Amino acid sequence: MTGQSRRYGPPLARLSYWLRSRCFDILDKDGDIAVTHCGKLGDFIACLPVASWLHKTRGKRIHFVLARSFQPFTQIRSLLVLQPMTHDVTLTDFPVIDWEKGGRPYKHDPRRYGIAVREFYNLGFRRSPRRFVPEYVAEEYGLSYDPDFELKLGDYPRTNEILVSDAHMLAEVPLATPIDFAADILTNARRMAGARESHVAQSGMFHVLDWAAVTPTRVYVYPHSKNLHLFTRRLHEFDIQHIARDVRSR
């Protein structure tokens, strides 16, 4: 087991994880670590550096256990299995009711849904974050995050497309084409990464591209989403346009 960056959270949480991890490394040396999440997509992507830290520091692979009721999770398997840390991806019927808070309740025992693991962590938002999201998520369990994490997209072709990540953005980029929302997330991410122009709102696709080290042509921030600085350490690299138009129904 190797250390990687300082751990977050109160001393009791860090001590609890230290004891817990050593216990599982003795009792379940070759086992996987389950990481659960209920959504939304951007919130989950921001948790992947925490999962990567668990993988790198423990030498164990990650079994992602996700809420089936969150539709983008039905399209995420191909992206996750491309990551070296991933052992498996399973969708379960976690009862989730509050999507505006990022999917609540987010704490569920995956073993109750047939997942044969000993060690698991429920990653999610216990309240609205006020610090860099990977740090905020990690501190609940005394964990850390992988500062070198980069989401792998594999190979993709360069195209002459002009794409938007959300259909409502056509008002800002009328000559663009929306991505195919019926396609899986990896397909759309590769398509946007290879496009001549890729215009994204602060939605799940922005976070996928950001953690894949792909800089979009332009990032559009609408009134309902003004916490971009909590999700990225590359804010200075983006061409950001603030839009006053409200695109979310009340």
C-alpha positions as semicolon CSV with decimal commas, in nm:
position;residue;x (nm);y (nm);z (nm)
1;M;0,000;0,000;0,000
2;T;0,143;0,337;-0,100
3;G;0,044;0,681;0,019
4;Q;-0,072;0,946;-0,227
5;S;-0,153;1,301;-0,113
6;R;-0,290;1,391;0,226
7;R;-0,617;1,250;0,347
8;Y;-0,914;1,472;0,422
9;G;-1,172;1,483;0,697
10;P;-1,153;1,497;1,077
11;P;-0,887;1,290;1,260
12;L;-1,147;1,036;1,374
13;A;-1,256;0,968;1,014
14;R;-0,895;0,927;0,901
15;L;-0,821;0,691;1,190
16;S;-1,138;0,494;1,121
17;Y;-1,037;0,446;0,757
18;W;-0,682;0,346;0,856
19;L;-0,816;0,073;1,086
20;R;-1,087;-0,031;0,840
21;S;-0,850;-0,059;0,544
22;R;-0,599;-0,272;0,733
23;C;-0,872;-0,502;0,855
24;F;-1,003;-0,556;0,503
25;D;-0,652;-0,598;0,361
26;I;-0,599;-0,885;0,607
27;L;-0,942;-1,049;0,583
28;D;-1,008;-0,982;0,214
29;K;-0,665;-0,939;0,057
30;D;-0,773;-1,016;-0,299
31;G;-1,120;-0,865;-0,279
32;D;-1,259;-0,567;-0,464
33;I;-1,380;-0,238;-0,320
34;A;-1,736;-0,138;-0,405
35;V;-1,812;0,228;-0,470
36;T;-2,178;0,326;-0,484
37;H;-2,334;0,636;-0,633
38;C;-2,687;0,751;-0,716
39;G;-2,621;1,042;-0,956
40;K;-2,606;1,298;-1,106
41;L;-2,350;1,233;-1,380
42;G;-2,118;1,527;-1,312
43;D;-2,125;1,456;-0,938
44;F;-2,028;1,094;-1,005
45;I;-1,748;1,182;-1,246
46;A;-1,602;1,411;-0,979
47;C;-1,593;1,109;-0,744
48;L;-1,378;0,902;-0,978
49;P;-1,050;1,055;-0,851
50;V;-1,147;0,926;-0,504
51;A;-1,208;0,577;-0,645
52;S;-0,876;0,599;-0,828
53;W;-0,702;0,687;-0,501
54;L;-0,855;0,379;-0,336
55;H;-0,733;0,165;-0,625
56;K;-0,381;0,305;-0,633
57;T;-0,321;0,311;-0,258
58;R;-0,479;-0,028;-0,183
59;G;-0,392;-0,227;-0,494
60;K;-0,756;-0,334;-0,528
61;R;-0,993;-0,280;-0,818
62;I;-1,324;-0,097;-0,797
63;H;-1,669;-0,247;-0,841
64;F;-1,900;0,044;-0,925
65;V;-2,253;-0,011;-0,797
66;L;-2,485;0,252;-0,942
67;A;-2,853;0,344;-0,929
68;R;-3,039;0,196;-1,224
69;S;-3,309;0,465;-1,196
70;F;-3,060;0,735;-1,302
71;Q;-3,080;0,704;-1,680
72;P;-2,722;0,815;-1,768
73;F;-2,588;0,528;-1,556
74;T;-2,749;0,288;-1,805
75;Q;-2,510;0,437;-2,065
76;I;-2,187;0,452;-1,863
77;R;-2,051;0,097;-1,855
78;S;-1,831;0,126;-2,166
79;L;-1,662;0,435;-2,022
80;L;-1,598;0,283;-1,679
81;V;-1,463;-0,052;-1,798
82;L;-1,204;0,140;-2,000
83;Q;-1,051;0,269;-1,675
84;P;-0,768;0,056;-1,524
85;M;-0,921;0,075;-1,177
86;T;-1,252;-0,086;-1,277
87;H;-1,335;-0,447;-1,195
88;D;-1,707;-0,439;-1,273
89;V;-2,012;-0,214;-1,308
90;T;-2,349;-0,318;-1,167
91;L;-2,680;-0,131;-1,174
92;T;-2,911;-0,188;-0,880
93;D;-3,252;-0,070;-0,770
94;F;-3,145;0,172;-0,498
95;P;-3,450;0,383;-0,404
96;V;-3,362;0,741;-0,496
97;I;-3,602;1,033;-0,476
98;D;-3,416;1,366;-0,464
99;W;-3,225;1,426;-0,786
100;E;-3,193;1,801;-0,726
101;K;-2,965;1,722;-0,431
102;G;-2,753;1,491;-0,644
103;G;-2,949;1,172;-0,570
104;R;-3,071;1,100;-0,218
105;P;-3,054;0,894;-0,013
106;Y;-2,707;0,800;-0,132
107;K;-2,619;0,555;0,143
108;H;-2,712;0,195;0,064
109;D;-2,555;-0,139;0,148
110;P;-2,473;-0,297;-0,191
111;R;-2,471;-0,643;-0,030
112;R;-2,848;-0,615;0,009
113;Y;-2,867;-0,603;-0,369
114;G;-2,662;-0,916;-0,432
115;I;-2,316;-0,756;-0,461
116;A;-2,066;-0,994;-0,300
117;V;-1,817;-0,750;-0,148
118;R;-1,691;-0,688;0,204
119;E;-1,568;-0,328;0,174
120;F;-1,774;-0,048;0,023
121;Y;-1,802;0,330;0,026
122;N;-2,115;0,533;-0,046
123;L;-1,993;0,838;-0,234
124;G;-2,236;1,126;-0,266
125;F;-2,338;1,472;-0,145
126;R;-2,437;1,485;0,220
127;R;-2,506;1,856;0,165
128;S;-2,418;2,117;-0,096
129;P;-2,039;2,118;-0,134
130;R;-1,844;2,434;-0,062
131;R;-1,498;2,308;-0,157
132;F;-1,335;2,119;-0,443
133;V;-1,572;1,826;-0,490
134;P;-1,321;1,535;-0,479
135;E;-1,188;1,672;-0,147
136;Y;-1,540;1,723;-0,016
137;V;-1,646;1,367;-0,104
138;A;-1,323;1,213;0,030
139;E;-1,338;1,381;0,369
140;E;-1,653;1,194;0,480
141;Y;-1,455;0,870;0,513
142;G;-1,109;1,011;0,580
143;L;-1,001;0,934;0,222
144;S;-0,814;1,136;-0,040
145;Y;-0,824;1,167;-0,418
146;D;-0,581;1,094;-0,698
147;P;-0,442;1,430;-0,820
148;D;-0,308;1,260;-1,134
149;F;-0,636;1,097;-1,230
150;E;-0,724;1,128;-1,598
151;L;-1,033;0,971;-1,748
152;K;-0,941;0,751;-2,043
153;L;-1,144;0,781;-2,363
154;G;-0,932;0,562;-2,589
155;D;-0,883;0,650;-2,954
156;Y;-1,124;0,871;-3,147
157;P;-1,124;1,031;-3,493
158;R;-1,099;1,402;-3,564
159;T;-1,406;1,535;-3,742
160;N;-1,542;1,859;-3,882
161;E;-1,848;1,851;-3,655
162;I;-1,976;2,136;-3,443
163;L;-2,146;1,981;-3,141
164;V;-2,340;2,094;-2,833
165;S;-2,379;1,885;-2,520
166;D;-2,743;1,990;-2,458
167;A;-3,022;2,062;-2,703
168;H;-3,116;2,389;-2,531
169;M;-2,774;2,528;-2,630
170;L;-2,881;2,557;-2,995
171;A;-3,002;2,908;-2,909
172;E;-2,638;3,000;-2,842
173;V;-2,481;2,784;-3,115
174;P;-2,747;2,758;-3,391
175;L;-2,520;2,587;-3,645
176;A;-2,431;2,304;-3,407
177;T;-2,568;1,951;-3,376
178;P;-2,666;1,803;-3,039
179;I;-2,495;1,481;-2,937
180;D;-2,696;1,160;-2,968
181;F;-2,860;1,119;-2,628
182;A;-2,949;0,759;-2,712
183;A;-2,581;0,670;-2,750
184;D;-2,359;0,569;-2,461
185;I;-2,151;0,827;-2,277
186;L;-1,819;0,705;-2,414
187;T;-1,940;0,737;-2,774
188;N;-2,058;1,093;-2,716
189;A;-1,743;1,189;-2,524
190;R;-1,521;1,063;-2,805
191;R;-1,734;1,242;-3,060
192;M;-1,708;1,572;-2,871
193;A;-1,336;1,529;-2,807
194;G;-1,271;1,482;-3,178
195;A;-1,507;1,751;-3,306
196;R;-1,385;2,071;-3,470
197;E;-1,593;2,261;-3,213
198;S;-1,740;2,125;-2,889
199;H;-1,969;2,353;-2,692
200;V;-2,074;2,232;-2,349
201;A;-2,293;2,348;-2,064
202;Q;-2,205;2,266;-1,705
203;S;-2,361;1,924;-1,737
204;G;-2,231;1,569;-1,723
205;M;-2,048;1,587;-2,055
206;F;-1,846;1,888;-1,942
207;H;-1,718;1,691;-1,643
208;V;-1,634;1,388;-1,858
209;L;-1,430;1,601;-2,097
210;D;-1,266;1,796;-1,815
211;W;-1,139;1,485;-1,633
212;A;-1,031;1,343;-1,968
213;A;-0,811;1,655;-2,010
214;V;-1,010;1,763;-2,315
215;T;-1,065;2,140;-2,334
216;P;-1,399;2,225;-2,497
217;T;-1,426;2,508;-2,747
218;R;-1,651;2,701;-2,508
219;V;-1,826;2,640;-2,176
220;Y;-2,169;2,799;-2,117
221;V;-2,280;2,872;-1,762
222;Y;-2,655;2,916;-1,716
223;P;-2,831;3,063;-1,410
224;H;-2,898;2,724;-1,250
225;S;-2,531;2,617;-1,257
226;K;-2,279;2,860;-1,114
227;N;-2,055;2,631;-0,907
228;L;-1,815;2,534;-1,185
229;H;-1,514;2,628;-0,970
230;L;-1,597;2,347;-0,726
231;F;-1,565;2,078;-0,994
232;T;-1,250;2,166;-1,185
233;R;-0,893;2,276;-1,127
234;R;-0,865;2,397;-1,489
235;L;-1,101;2,695;-1,473
236;H;-0,840;2,931;-1,620
237;E;-0,811;2,712;-1,931
238;F;-1,174;2,748;-2,039
239;D;-1,346;3,001;-2,261
240;I;-1,649;3,061;-2,038
241;Q;-1,962;3,242;-2,145
242;H;-2,226;3,332;-1,887
243;I;-2,581;3,311;-2,022
244;A;-2,868;3,493;-1,850
245;R;-3,135;3,283;-2,019
246;D;-3,301;3,038;-1,781
247;V;-3,318;2,695;-1,944
248;R;-3,449;2,496;-1,648
249;S;-3,825;2,476;-1,589
250;R;-3,948;2,586;-1,247
